[in-house]
Amino acid sequence: MSAPMLRVENLSAGYGKVEAVRNASLALPQGSIVTVIGANGAGKTTLLNAVMGVIPSRGDVVLEGTPVSALGIEARVGRGLCLVPEKRELFGTMSVEDNLRLGAYRLGGGAIASGLEEVFGRFPRLKERRAQLAGTLSGGERQMLAMGRALMAKPRLLMLDEPSLGLAPRIVKDIFDIIVGLKASGVSILLVEQNARAALQVADHAYVMELGEITLQGPAAELSADPRIIESYLGFGGHAAAPAS
Amino acid sequence: MNAAIALFLMQDGVINGAIYALLGVTLVLVFTVTRVIFVPQGEFVAWGALTLAAFEAGTTPGTAWLLLALGVVTAIADVLRGEIARTPQALLRAGLRDVVLPALLVGLAVWIAPQKPPLWIAGLLTLALIVPMGPLVYRLAFAPMADASVLALFIAAIGVHFTLTGLGLVFFGAEGFRTTPFIAGVFPIGPLPFKGQSLVVLAVTAILLVGLWLFFERTLLGKALRATAVNRLGARLVGIPTLLTGRIAFALASAIGALSGMLVGSLTTIAYDSGFLIGLKGFVAAIAAGLASYPLTVAAAIAVGILESFSAFFASAFKEVIVFALIIPLLVWRSLAARHTDEEEE
């Protein structure tokens, strides 16, 4: 069996003296969607930032069998790791197309043309808006652009931080359809979400984070039926829990 | 004061303003990409003029030795810091780039200087000696603290400025020099006679500004620099190496600085410490534009040049005072009018 796409072991990270993630371990098999769910402030974003190298961390991050803990963000991008951050971090005063082109900065040349074609195929809306400044887009369009920009780098593992945050339900559905489509095209996905219901529907495996620690994990289908999850994250009472199949 | 005098003053102001525009634009460029307020920009101006003057006098310019010293020190510092990997290939590459290449340039300068090369060769060699200093200064002084606050970077920039000014005194002495103009003679255009060098200043400024615009609008690397300026984290997340964009910004700064120095060298006497004052006027323009807008910086720089030449006419003793006093109302207006922007704002 090949090495997992991502293996995180005993990862601890934080800001200053506050440790927002403690001893987190997780694994993400090739070509799967793994989700990390948890309440606001549980440390999910910190976990992704630490895996990406945005903030310093202790512990091991292993990408396809290669340790990347010592590498900077740019080198991790070069190894096929991409983060779509919660705040999107777009280039607001540049056009949609320029944002996308810069997504393929490391690949350059022919990858830009083919990447643009692929991204515009997935997000026709971005094609309509290609000349518009990124800062003037709506919330949903910004999320599409952030995902499109990450896809331009041809990632092998895409990490999405709260892709549904602040979006209208119909757009959330579009975004999750696209996530499923990405998995079908062979991209592995690490999805961090507060919208546990939507995340568990698309994910193969799930982890639950509470107060900086991973407290529960299992196949997404099983967790969806777990009374503790239903009570805490899916928002209806324990009595409504369907028996696990 | 009559119309003819006013026209002359305008001409003088626009030509000086063109130089300030180049320096102001560079300050904006360096600040937006690296968040460094590049105080030492003026040193490159002075060194550009003085290096050219040294070649004209048939002596080896001190900047040649400085480049070699800077290369060696930076390479050692980068190896100690682990910025250059301690593998044979990486060390060889760094040695070639930081030591051998500068040494070759020193050799070329030592060989060519006594032969009093033609002006254009001396000009090219001057650029070859000074342009690499920008990235070297960045690697030595600013890259290790790239994530520090704007204030800390600013203090470092002041330290670098004093260091470089002191080195300038060591290498060039306290005496001022003037270079020969690239184009001698006077050309009447309309009612005004233009010095050949003034036309060169205007032409080079125009070409450089258009060149910079094309670089930022049309090339992926230029866009990467802009992206770094707009959103550093976003740039890093798409794999743009911000240390590389920093080096490029500083290379542009030293190139434009040296070029500006060669341009003003025949219009005014330049000594080792003259660059600071010239750079500061570019800074006034850059501040007027909020350290953000290139076209506004150019407009403000021309205005600074014109204000300076009219001040020189009406109250020559207060020429500098009037120009620099301008910065106070500008800052007050900026702090009141501009909305507060965070460093890492989206």
Coordinates of C-alpha atoms in Angstrom, one line a residue:
Chain A
M1 CA 0.0 0.0 0.0
S2 CA 1.3 3.5 -0.9
A3 CA 2.1 6.1 1.7
P4 CA -0.9 8.1 2.9
M5 CA -1.2 11.5 1.2
L6 CA -0.8 13.3 4.6
R7 CA 0.2 12.0 8.0
V8 CA 0.3 14.4 10.9
E9 CA 1.7 13.1 14.2
N10 CA 1.7 14.8 17.6
L11 CA 1.4 18.2 16.1
S12 CA 1.2 21.1 18.5
A13 CA 1.0 24.7 17.5
G14 CA -0.2 28.0 18.7
Y15 CA 0.2 31.8 18.9
G16 CA 2.7 33.0 21.4
K17 CA 2.2 31.1 24.7
V18 CA -1.3 30.0 23.9
E19 CA -1.3 26.4 22.5
A20 CA -4.3 26.2 20.2
V21 CA -3.6 22.7 19.0
R22 CA -2.1 19.9 21.2
N23 CA -0.7 16.6 20.1
A24 CA -3.0 16.3 17.1
S25 CA -2.5 13.2 14.9
L26 CA -4.4 12.4 11.7
A27 CA -4.0 10.5 8.5
L28 CA -5.4 11.2 5.0
P29 CA -5.4 8.4 2.5
Q30 CA -4.7 9.2 -1.2
G31 CA -7.7 10.5 -3.1
S32 CA -10.0 10.8 -0.1
I33 CA -11.8 13.6 1.6
V34 CA -11.1 13.9 5.3
T35 CA -12.9 16.5 7.4
V36 CA -12.1 18.0 10.7
I37 CA -15.2 19.4 12.4
G38 CA -15.5 21.2 15.7
A39 CA -16.8 24.3 17.3
N40 CA -15.5 27.8 16.7
G41 CA -12.2 28.2 18.5
A42 CA -11.5 24.4 18.7
G43 CA -8.1 24.9 16.8
K44 CA -9.1 23.7 13.3
T45 CA -7.7 26.7 11.5
T46 CA -4.5 26.6 13.6
L47 CA -4.2 22.9 12.6
L48 CA -4.4 23.8 8.9
N49 CA -2.0 26.7 9.3
A50 CA 0.5 24.5 11.0
V51 CA 0.3 21.8 8.3
M52 CA 0.8 24.5 5.7
G53 CA 3.8 26.0 7.5
V54 CA 2.1 29.4 8.0
I55 CA 2.8 29.2 11.8
P56 CA 5.6 27.3 13.5
S57 CA 4.7 24.0 15.1
R58 CA 6.1 20.9 16.8
G59 CA 5.5 17.4 15.7
D60 CA 5.6 15.7 12.3
V61 CA 4.0 16.6 9.0
V62 CA 4.6 13.9 6.4
L63 CA 3.4 14.5 2.8
E64 CA 3.4 11.3 0.7
G65 CA 6.1 9.7 2.8
T66 CA 8.3 12.8 2.8
P67 CA 8.7 14.9 6.0
V68 CA 7.9 18.5 5.3
S69 CA 8.1 20.0 8.8
A70 CA 11.4 21.8 8.0
L71 CA 10.1 23.3 4.8
G72 CA 8.7 26.8 4.3
I73 CA 5.3 27.5 2.8
E74 CA 6.7 28.0 -0.7
A75 CA 8.4 24.6 -0.7
R76 CA 5.3 22.9 0.6
V77 CA 3.3 24.5 -2.3
G78 CA 6.0 23.0 -4.6
R79 CA 5.2 19.6 -3.2
G80 CA 1.6 19.8 -4.1
L81 CA 0.1 21.1 -0.8
C82 CA -2.3 24.0 -1.1
L83 CA -4.4 25.9 1.5
V84 CA -7.5 27.9 0.8
P85 CA -7.6 30.0 4.0
E86 CA -10.6 31.1 5.8
K87 CA -10.0 34.7 4.9
R88 CA -9.3 33.7 1.3
E89 CA -6.3 36.0 1.1
L90 CA -7.0 37.1 -2.5
F91 CA -5.1 39.9 -4.3
G92 CA -8.0 42.4 -4.0
T93 CA -6.6 45.1 -6.3
M94 CA -5.8 42.7 -9.1
S95 CA -8.1 41.1 -11.6
V96 CA -9.7 37.7 -11.3
E97 CA -7.6 36.4 -14.1
D98 CA -4.4 37.8 -12.6
N99 CA -5.2 36.1 -9.3
L100 CA -5.6 32.8 -11.1
R101 CA -2.4 33.3 -13.2
L102 CA -0.5 33.9 -10.0
G103 CA -1.9 30.7 -8.6
A104 CA 0.2 28.9 -11.2
Y105 CA 3.3 31.0 -10.4
R106 CA 5.5 28.0 -9.6
L107 CA 4.4 26.2 -12.8
G108 CA 4.4 29.1 -15.2
G109 CA 4.2 28.9 -19.0
G110 CA 1.9 26.3 -20.5
A111 CA 0.4 25.4 -17.1
I112 CA -1.3 28.8 -16.9
A113 CA -3.3 28.4 -20.1
S114 CA -4.4 24.8 -19.4
G115 CA -5.1 25.7 -15.7
L116 CA -7.2 28.7 -16.7
E117 CA -9.2 26.5 -19.0
E118 CA -9.8 23.9 -16.3
V119 CA -10.7 26.4 -13.6
F120 CA -13.1 28.3 -15.9
G121 CA -14.6 25.0 -16.7
R122 CA -15.3 24.3 -13.0
F123 CA -16.3 27.9 -12.2
P124 CA -18.0 29.4 -15.2
R125 CA -18.8 32.4 -13.0
L126 CA -15.1 33.3 -12.8
K127 CA -14.8 33.3 -16.5
E128 CA -17.6 35.9 -16.7
R129 CA -15.8 38.0 -14.1
R130 CA -12.2 37.5 -15.4
A131 CA -11.4 41.2 -15.9
Q132 CA -13.1 42.3 -12.6
L133 CA -11.0 43.2 -9.6
A134 CA -11.0 40.4 -7.0
G135 CA -11.9 42.9 -4.2
T136 CA -15.2 43.7 -5.9
L137 CA -16.5 40.0 -6.0
S138 CA -19.4 38.7 -3.9
G139 CA -18.6 36.3 -1.0
G140 CA -19.4 33.2 -3.0
E141 CA -17.4 34.4 -6.0
R142 CA -14.5 35.1 -3.7
Q143 CA -14.6 31.6 -2.3
M144 CA -14.7 30.2 -5.9
L145 CA -11.7 32.4 -6.8
A146 CA -9.7 31.3 -3.8
M147 CA -10.4 27.7 -4.7
G148 CA -9.7 28.3 -8.4
R149 CA -6.4 30.0 -7.5
A150 CA -5.4 27.1 -5.4
L151 CA -6.3 24.6 -8.2
M152 CA -4.1 26.5 -10.6
A153 CA -1.1 25.2 -8.7
K154 CA -2.3 21.6 -9.5
P155 CA -2.4 20.6 -5.9
R156 CA -2.3 16.9 -4.8
L157 CA -3.7 17.8 -1.4
L158 CA -6.1 20.7 -1.1
M159 CA -6.8 22.0 2.3
L160 CA -10.0 24.0 2.6
D161 CA -10.7 26.2 5.7
E162 CA -14.4 26.9 6.2
P163 CA -15.3 27.1 2.5
S164 CA -19.0 27.5 3.4
L165 CA -18.5 30.3 5.9
G166 CA -20.8 33.3 5.3
L167 CA -22.2 31.9 2.1
A168 CA -25.9 31.5 1.1
P169 CA -27.2 27.9 1.3
R170 CA -27.5 27.5 -2.4
I171 CA -23.9 28.6 -3.0
V172 CA -22.8 26.3 -0.2
K173 CA -24.3 23.4 -2.1
D174 CA -22.4 24.5 -5.3
I175 CA -19.2 24.7 -3.4
F176 CA -19.6 21.2 -1.9
D177 CA -20.6 19.8 -5.3
I178 CA -17.3 21.2 -6.6
I179 CA -15.4 19.5 -3.7
V180 CA -16.9 16.2 -4.6
G181 CA -16.0 16.8 -8.2
L182 CA -12.4 17.5 -7.2
K183 CA -12.1 14.3 -5.3
A184 CA -13.4 12.5 -8.5
S185 CA -10.5 14.1 -10.4
G186 CA -8.0 12.6 -8.0
V187 CA -7.3 15.6 -5.6
S188 CA -7.1 14.6 -1.9
I189 CA -9.0 17.0 0.3
L190 CA -8.6 18.0 3.9
L191 CA -11.8 20.0 4.8
V192 CA -12.2 22.0 7.9
E193 CA -15.8 23.0 8.6
Q194 CA -18.2 24.3 11.2
N195 CA -21.0 23.1 8.9
A196 CA -20.6 19.5 10.2
R197 CA -23.7 18.2 8.4
A198 CA -22.5 19.2 4.9
A199 CA -18.9 18.2 5.7
L200 CA -19.9 14.7 6.9
Q201 CA -22.0 14.2 3.8
V202 CA -19.0 14.5 1.4
A203 CA -16.2 13.2 3.6
D204 CA -14.9 9.6 3.8
H205 CA -13.4 10.0 7.2
A206 CA -13.8 12.6 10.0
Y207 CA -12.0 13.9 13.0
V208 CA -13.6 15.9 15.8
M209 CA -11.6 18.7 17.5
E210 CA -12.4 20.1 20.9
L211 CA -10.3 22.6 22.7
G212 CA -7.3 22.0 20.6
E213 CA -7.4 18.2 20.8
I214 CA -8.7 15.5 18.5
T215 CA -11.3 13.8 20.7
L216 CA -13.1 11.5 18.2
Q217 CA -12.5 10.0 14.8
G218 CA -14.0 7.5 12.5
P219 CA -15.6 6.9 9.1
A220 CA -17.8 9.9 8.2
A221 CA -20.9 7.8 7.9
E222 CA -20.4 6.3 11.4
L223 CA -19.8 9.7 13.0
S224 CA -22.9 11.1 11.4
A225 CA -24.9 8.5 13.3
D226 CA -23.0 8.9 16.6
P227 CA -25.3 10.4 19.2
R228 CA -22.6 12.6 20.6
I229 CA -22.0 14.2 17.2
I230 CA -25.6 14.5 16.5
E231 CA -26.2 16.3 19.8
S232 CA -23.2 18.6 19.6
Y233 CA -22.7 19.3 15.9
L234 CA -25.7 18.3 13.9
G235 CA -28.1 20.3 15.9
F236 CA -31.0 18.0 16.7
G237 CA -31.7 15.9 19.8
G238 CA -30.2 12.6 20.6
H239 CA -33.6 10.8 20.3
A240 CA -33.6 11.5 16.6
A241 CA -30.4 9.6 16.0
A242 CA -30.7 7.0 13.3
P243 CA -29.1 3.7 14.1
A244 CA -25.8 3.1 12.5
S245 CA -26.0 0.8 9.5
Chain B
M1 CA 9.5 87.6 -12.1
N2 CA 8.3 87.4 -15.7
A3 CA 7.0 84.7 -17.9
A4 CA 10.4 83.7 -19.2
I5 CA 11.8 83.3 -15.7
A6 CA 8.8 81.3 -14.7
L7 CA 9.2 79.0 -17.7
F8 CA 12.9 78.5 -16.8
L9 CA 12.0 77.7 -13.2
M10 CA 9.3 75.3 -14.4
Q11 CA 11.8 73.6 -16.7
D12 CA 14.3 73.2 -13.9
G13 CA 11.6 72.0 -11.5
V14 CA 10.3 69.4 -13.9
I15 CA 13.8 68.0 -14.6
N16 CA 14.7 67.7 -10.9
G17 CA 11.2 66.4 -10.3
A18 CA 11.8 63.6 -12.9
I19 CA 14.7 62.4 -10.8
Y20 CA 12.6 62.6 -7.6
A21 CA 9.9 60.7 -9.4
L22 CA 12.2 57.8 -10.1
L23 CA 13.4 57.7 -6.5
G24 CA 9.8 58.2 -5.1
V25 CA 8.5 55.3 -7.3
T26 CA 11.4 53.1 -6.1
L27 CA 10.6 53.9 -2.5
V28 CA 6.9 53.0 -3.1
L29 CA 8.0 49.8 -4.8
V30 CA 10.4 48.7 -2.1
F31 CA 7.9 49.6 0.7
T32 CA 4.9 47.8 -0.8
V33 CA 6.9 44.6 -1.6
T34 CA 9.1 44.4 1.5
R35 CA 7.6 47.0 3.9
V36 CA 11.0 48.6 4.2
I37 CA 11.1 52.4 4.0
F38 CA 14.3 52.4 2.1
V39 CA 16.2 55.4 3.5
P40 CA 19.6 54.3 2.0
Q41 CA 18.2 54.7 -1.5
G42 CA 20.1 58.0 -1.7
E43 CA 23.4 56.3 -1.2
F44 CA 23.0 54.4 -4.5
V45 CA 22.4 57.8 -6.2
A46 CA 25.6 59.3 -4.8
W47 CA 27.5 56.1 -5.6
G48 CA 26.2 56.1 -9.1
A49 CA 27.5 59.6 -9.7
L50 CA 30.8 59.1 -7.8
T51 CA 31.6 55.8 -9.5
L52 CA 31.0 57.3 -12.9
A53 CA 33.2 60.3 -11.9
A54 CA 36.0 57.9 -10.7
F55 CA 36.0 56.1 -14.1
E56 CA 36.2 59.5 -15.8
A57 CA 39.1 60.4 -13.7
G58 CA 40.8 57.1 -14.5
T59 CA 40.8 55.7 -11.0
T60 CA 39.2 52.5 -9.8
P61 CA 36.0 53.4 -7.9
G62 CA 35.8 52.3 -4.2
T63 CA 32.4 50.8 -5.0
A64 CA 34.2 47.9 -6.8
W65 CA 36.0 46.8 -3.6
L66 CA 32.8 47.5 -1.6
L67 CA 30.9 45.2 -3.9
L68 CA 33.4 42.4 -3.3
A69 CA 33.4 42.9 0.5
L70 CA 29.6 43.0 0.6
G71 CA 29.4 39.8 -1.5
V72 CA 31.9 37.9 0.8
V73 CA 30.3 39.1 4.0
T74 CA 26.7 38.3 2.8
A75 CA 27.7 34.9 1.6
I76 CA 29.4 34.1 5.0
A77 CA 26.4 35.5 6.9
D78 CA 23.9 33.4 4.8
V79 CA 25.9 30.3 5.3
L80 CA 26.1 30.8 9.1
R81 CA 22.3 31.5 9.2
G82 CA 21.6 28.4 7.1
E83 CA 20.1 30.5 4.3
I84 CA 22.6 28.9 2.0
A85 CA 22.6 25.1 2.4
R86 CA 25.9 23.5 3.4
T87 CA 26.0 21.2 0.4
P88 CA 28.9 21.4 -2.1
Q89 CA 26.6 22.5 -5.0
A90 CA 24.9 25.2 -3.0
L91 CA 28.2 26.5 -1.6
L92 CA 29.7 26.5 -5.1
R93 CA 26.7 28.3 -6.6
A94 CA 26.8 30.9 -3.8
G95 CA 30.6 31.3 -4.1
L96 CA 30.3 31.9 -7.8
R97 CA 27.4 34.4 -7.4
D98 CA 28.6 36.3 -4.3
V99 CA 32.4 36.1 -4.5
V100 CA 33.7 35.1 -8.0
L101 CA 31.3 37.3 -10.0
P102 CA 32.0 40.5 -7.9
A103 CA 35.8 39.6 -8.1
L104 CA 35.5 39.5 -11.9
L105 CA 33.8 42.9 -11.9
V106 CA 36.5 44.3 -9.6
G107 CA 39.1 42.9 -12.1
L108 CA 37.3 44.5 -15.0
A109 CA 37.1 47.8 -13.2
V110 CA 40.7 47.8 -12.2
W111 CA 41.8 47.0 -15.7
I112 CA 39.5 49.4 -17.5
A113 CA 39.6 52.4 -15.2
P114 CA 43.1 53.7 -16.2
Q115 CA 42.2 53.5 -19.8
K116 CA 39.5 56.2 -19.3
P117 CA 36.7 54.2 -21.0
P118 CA 34.1 56.0 -23.1
L119 CA 31.1 57.3 -21.1
W120 CA 28.7 54.6 -22.1
I121 CA 31.1 51.8 -21.0
A122 CA 31.8 53.6 -17.8
G123 CA 28.0 53.9 -17.3
L124 CA 27.4 50.3 -17.9
L125 CA 30.2 49.2 -15.6
T126 CA 28.9 51.6 -12.9
L127 CA 25.5 49.9 -13.1
A128 CA 27.2 46.4 -13.0
L129 CA 29.0 47.4 -9.8
I130 CA 26.1 49.0 -8.0
V131 CA 23.0 47.0 -9.0
P132 CA 24.1 43.8 -7.2
M133 CA 24.5 45.8 -4.0
G134 CA 20.8 46.2 -3.7
P135 CA 20.0 42.5 -3.3
L136 CA 23.1 42.0 -1.2
V137 CA 22.1 44.8 1.2
Y138 CA 18.6 43.1 1.4
R139 CA 20.0 39.7 2.1
L140 CA 22.4 41.0 4.7
A141 CA 20.3 43.5 6.6
F142 CA 16.6 43.0 5.8
A143 CA 15.8 39.4 4.8
P144 CA 16.7 38.0 8.3
M145 CA 14.0 40.3 9.8
A146 CA 11.6 40.2 6.9
D147 CA 8.6 39.5 9.2
A148 CA 9.5 42.3 11.7
S149 CA 7.3 45.4 12.1
V150 CA 7.5 48.3 9.8
L151 CA 9.1 50.4 12.6
A152 CA 11.8 47.8 13.2
L153 CA 12.5 47.6 9.5
F154 CA 12.6 51.4 9.3
I155 CA 15.2 51.6 12.2
A156 CA 17.3 49.0 10.4
A157 CA 17.0 51.1 7.2
I158 CA 18.4 54.1 9.1
G159 CA 21.2 52.0 10.4
V160 CA 22.0 50.8 6.9
H161 CA 21.9 54.4 5.7
F162 CA 24.5 55.6 8.3
T163 CA 26.7 52.6 7.5
L164 CA 26.6 53.1 3.8
T165 CA 27.2 56.9 4.1
G166 CA 30.2 56.2 6.3
L167 CA 31.5 53.7 3.8
G168 CA 31.0 56.3 1.0
L169 CA 33.2 58.7 2.9
V170 CA 35.9 56.1 3.2
F171 CA 35.8 55.2 -0.4
F172 CA 35.2 58.5 -2.1
G173 CA 36.4 61.1 0.4
A174 CA 34.6 64.3 1.3
E175 CA 35.2 66.1 -2.0
G176 CA 32.3 66.6 -4.4
F177 CA 32.5 65.6 -8.1
R178 CA 30.7 66.4 -11.3
T179 CA 30.5 64.1 -14.3
T180 CA 30.4 65.0 -18.0
P181 CA 26.9 65.0 -19.5
F182 CA 25.8 62.0 -21.7
I183 CA 24.8 64.5 -24.3
A184 CA 26.7 67.9 -24.3
G185 CA 25.3 71.1 -25.7
V186 CA 22.1 73.1 -25.5
F187 CA 19.1 72.5 -27.7
P188 CA 16.3 75.1 -28.1
I189 CA 12.9 73.6 -27.8
G190 CA 10.2 76.2 -28.3
P191 CA 11.1 79.3 -26.3
L192 CA 13.4 77.4 -24.0
P193 CA 16.9 76.2 -24.3
F194 CA 17.4 72.6 -23.0
K195 CA 20.7 71.2 -21.8
G196 CA 21.4 67.9 -23.6
Q197 CA 21.6 66.2 -20.2
S198 CA 18.2 67.5 -19.2
L199 CA 16.7 65.9 -22.2
V200 CA 18.5 62.6 -21.3
V201 CA 17.0 62.9 -17.8
L202 CA 13.5 63.3 -19.1
A203 CA 13.9 60.6 -21.7
V204 CA 15.4 58.0 -19.3
T205 CA 12.7 58.8 -16.7
A206 CA 9.9 58.3 -19.2
I207 CA 11.4 55.1 -20.5
L208 CA 12.0 53.7 -17.0
L209 CA 8.4 54.6 -15.9
V210 CA 6.9 52.9 -19.0
G211 CA 9.3 50.0 -18.5
L212 CA 8.2 49.6 -14.9
W213 CA 4.6 49.8 -15.9
L214 CA 5.0 47.1 -18.5
F215 CA 6.9 44.9 -16.0
F216 CA 4.2 45.2 -13.4
E217 CA 1.2 44.9 -15.8
R218 CA 2.5 42.4 -18.3
T219 CA 4.9 39.9 -16.7
L220 CA 4.1 37.1 -14.3
L221 CA 7.1 38.2 -12.2
G222 CA 6.0 41.8 -12.1
K223 CA 2.5 40.6 -11.0
A224 CA 4.1 38.4 -8.4
L225 CA 5.8 41.5 -6.9
R226 CA 2.4 43.4 -7.0
A227 CA 0.7 40.4 -5.4
T228 CA 3.4 40.3 -2.6
A229 CA 2.6 44.0 -2.0
V230 CA -1.2 43.5 -1.9
N231 CA -1.2 40.4 0.3
R232 CA 2.0 38.8 1.6
L233 CA 0.3 35.7 3.0
G234 CA -1.7 35.2 -0.2
A235 CA 1.5 35.5 -2.2
R236 CA 3.2 32.9 0.0
L237 CA 0.2 30.6 -0.2
V238 CA 0.5 30.5 -4.0
G239 CA 4.2 29.7 -3.7
I240 CA 5.7 33.1 -4.5
P241 CA 9.0 33.2 -2.6
T242 CA 8.8 36.6 -0.8
L243 CA 12.6 36.6 -0.3
L244 CA 13.0 36.5 -4.1
T245 CA 10.5 39.3 -4.6
G246 CA 12.4 41.3 -2.0
R247 CA 15.7 40.8 -3.8
I248 CA 14.2 41.9 -7.1
A249 CA 12.6 45.0 -5.5
F250 CA 16.0 45.9 -4.0
A251 CA 17.8 45.3 -7.3
L252 CA 15.4 47.7 -9.0
A253 CA 16.1 50.2 -6.2
S254 CA 19.8 50.0 -6.6
A255 CA 19.5 50.1 -10.4
I256 CA 17.2 53.1 -10.5
G257 CA 19.3 54.8 -7.7
A258 CA 22.6 54.4 -9.6
L259 CA 21.0 55.5 -12.9
S260 CA 19.5 58.6 -11.2
G261 CA 23.0 59.4 -9.8
M262 CA 24.6 59.1 -13.3
L263 CA 21.8 61.4 -14.6
V264 CA 22.2 64.2 -12.0
G265 CA 25.9 63.8 -11.8
S266 CA 26.5 66.4 -14.5
L267 CA 23.7 68.7 -13.4
T268 CA 24.9 69.2 -9.8
T269 CA 27.9 68.5 -7.8
I270 CA 27.6 65.2 -5.9
A271 CA 29.5 64.3 -2.7
Y272 CA 29.4 61.1 -0.7
D273 CA 26.5 62.4 1.4
S274 CA 24.5 64.2 -1.3
G275 CA 22.3 61.3 -2.1
F276 CA 20.4 61.4 1.2
L277 CA 18.9 64.9 0.4
I278 CA 17.9 63.9 -3.1
G279 CA 16.4 60.6 -1.9
L280 CA 14.5 62.5 0.8
K281 CA 12.8 64.6 -1.8
G282 CA 11.7 61.5 -3.5
F283 CA 10.4 60.4 -0.1
V284 CA 8.3 63.6 0.3
A285 CA 6.7 62.6 -3.0
A286 CA 6.2 59.0 -2.0
I287 CA 4.6 60.2 1.3
A288 CA 2.3 62.5 -0.5
A289 CA 1.1 59.5 -2.5
G290 CA 0.6 57.5 0.8
L291 CA 3.5 55.1 -0.1
A292 CA 1.1 53.3 -2.3
S293 CA 0.3 54.9 -5.7
Y294 CA 2.8 55.1 -8.5
P295 CA 1.1 57.8 -10.7
L296 CA 0.4 60.0 -7.7
T297 CA 4.1 59.7 -6.6
V298 CA 5.2 60.8 -10.1
A299 CA 2.8 63.8 -10.0
A300 CA 3.9 64.7 -6.4
A301 CA 7.6 64.4 -7.4
I302 CA 7.2 66.8 -10.3
A303 CA 5.3 69.2 -7.9
V304 CA 8.2 68.9 -5.3
G305 CA 10.7 69.7 -8.1
I306 CA 8.7 72.8 -9.2
L307 CA 8.2 74.0 -5.6
E308 CA 11.9 73.6 -5.0
S309 CA 13.0 75.6 -8.0
F310 CA 10.5 78.4 -7.3
S311 CA 11.7 78.4 -3.6
A312 CA 15.2 78.6 -4.8
F313 CA 14.3 81.7 -6.8
F314 CA 12.3 83.5 -4.2
A315 CA 14.1 82.5 -1.0
S316 CA 17.1 80.4 -1.9
A317 CA 18.4 80.2 1.7
F318 CA 15.1 78.4 2.6
K319 CA 14.9 76.2 -0.4
E320 CA 15.2 72.9 1.5
V321 CA 13.3 74.1 4.5
I322 CA 10.3 74.9 2.3
V323 CA 10.4 71.5 0.5
F324 CA 10.7 69.5 3.7
A325 CA 8.3 71.7 5.7
L326 CA 5.8 70.5 3.1
I327 CA 5.9 67.0 4.7
I328 CA 4.2 68.2 7.9
P329 CA 0.9 69.4 6.4
L330 CA 1.1 66.3 4.1
L331 CA 1.4 63.9 7.0
V332 CA -1.4 65.7 8.9
W333 CA -3.6 65.6 5.9
R334 CA -2.8 61.9 5.3
S335 CA -3.4 60.9 8.9
L336 CA -6.7 62.7 8.9
A337 CA -8.0 61.8 5.4
A338 CA -6.7 58.3 4.9
R339 CA -8.5 55.5 6.6
H340 CA -6.3 53.4 8.8
T341 CA -4.9 50.4 7.0
D342 CA -3.5 47.4 8.6
E343 CA -0.4 45.8 7.3
E344 CA -1.9 42.5 6.3
E345 CA -5.2 43.8 5.2
E346 CA -6.9 41.7 2.5

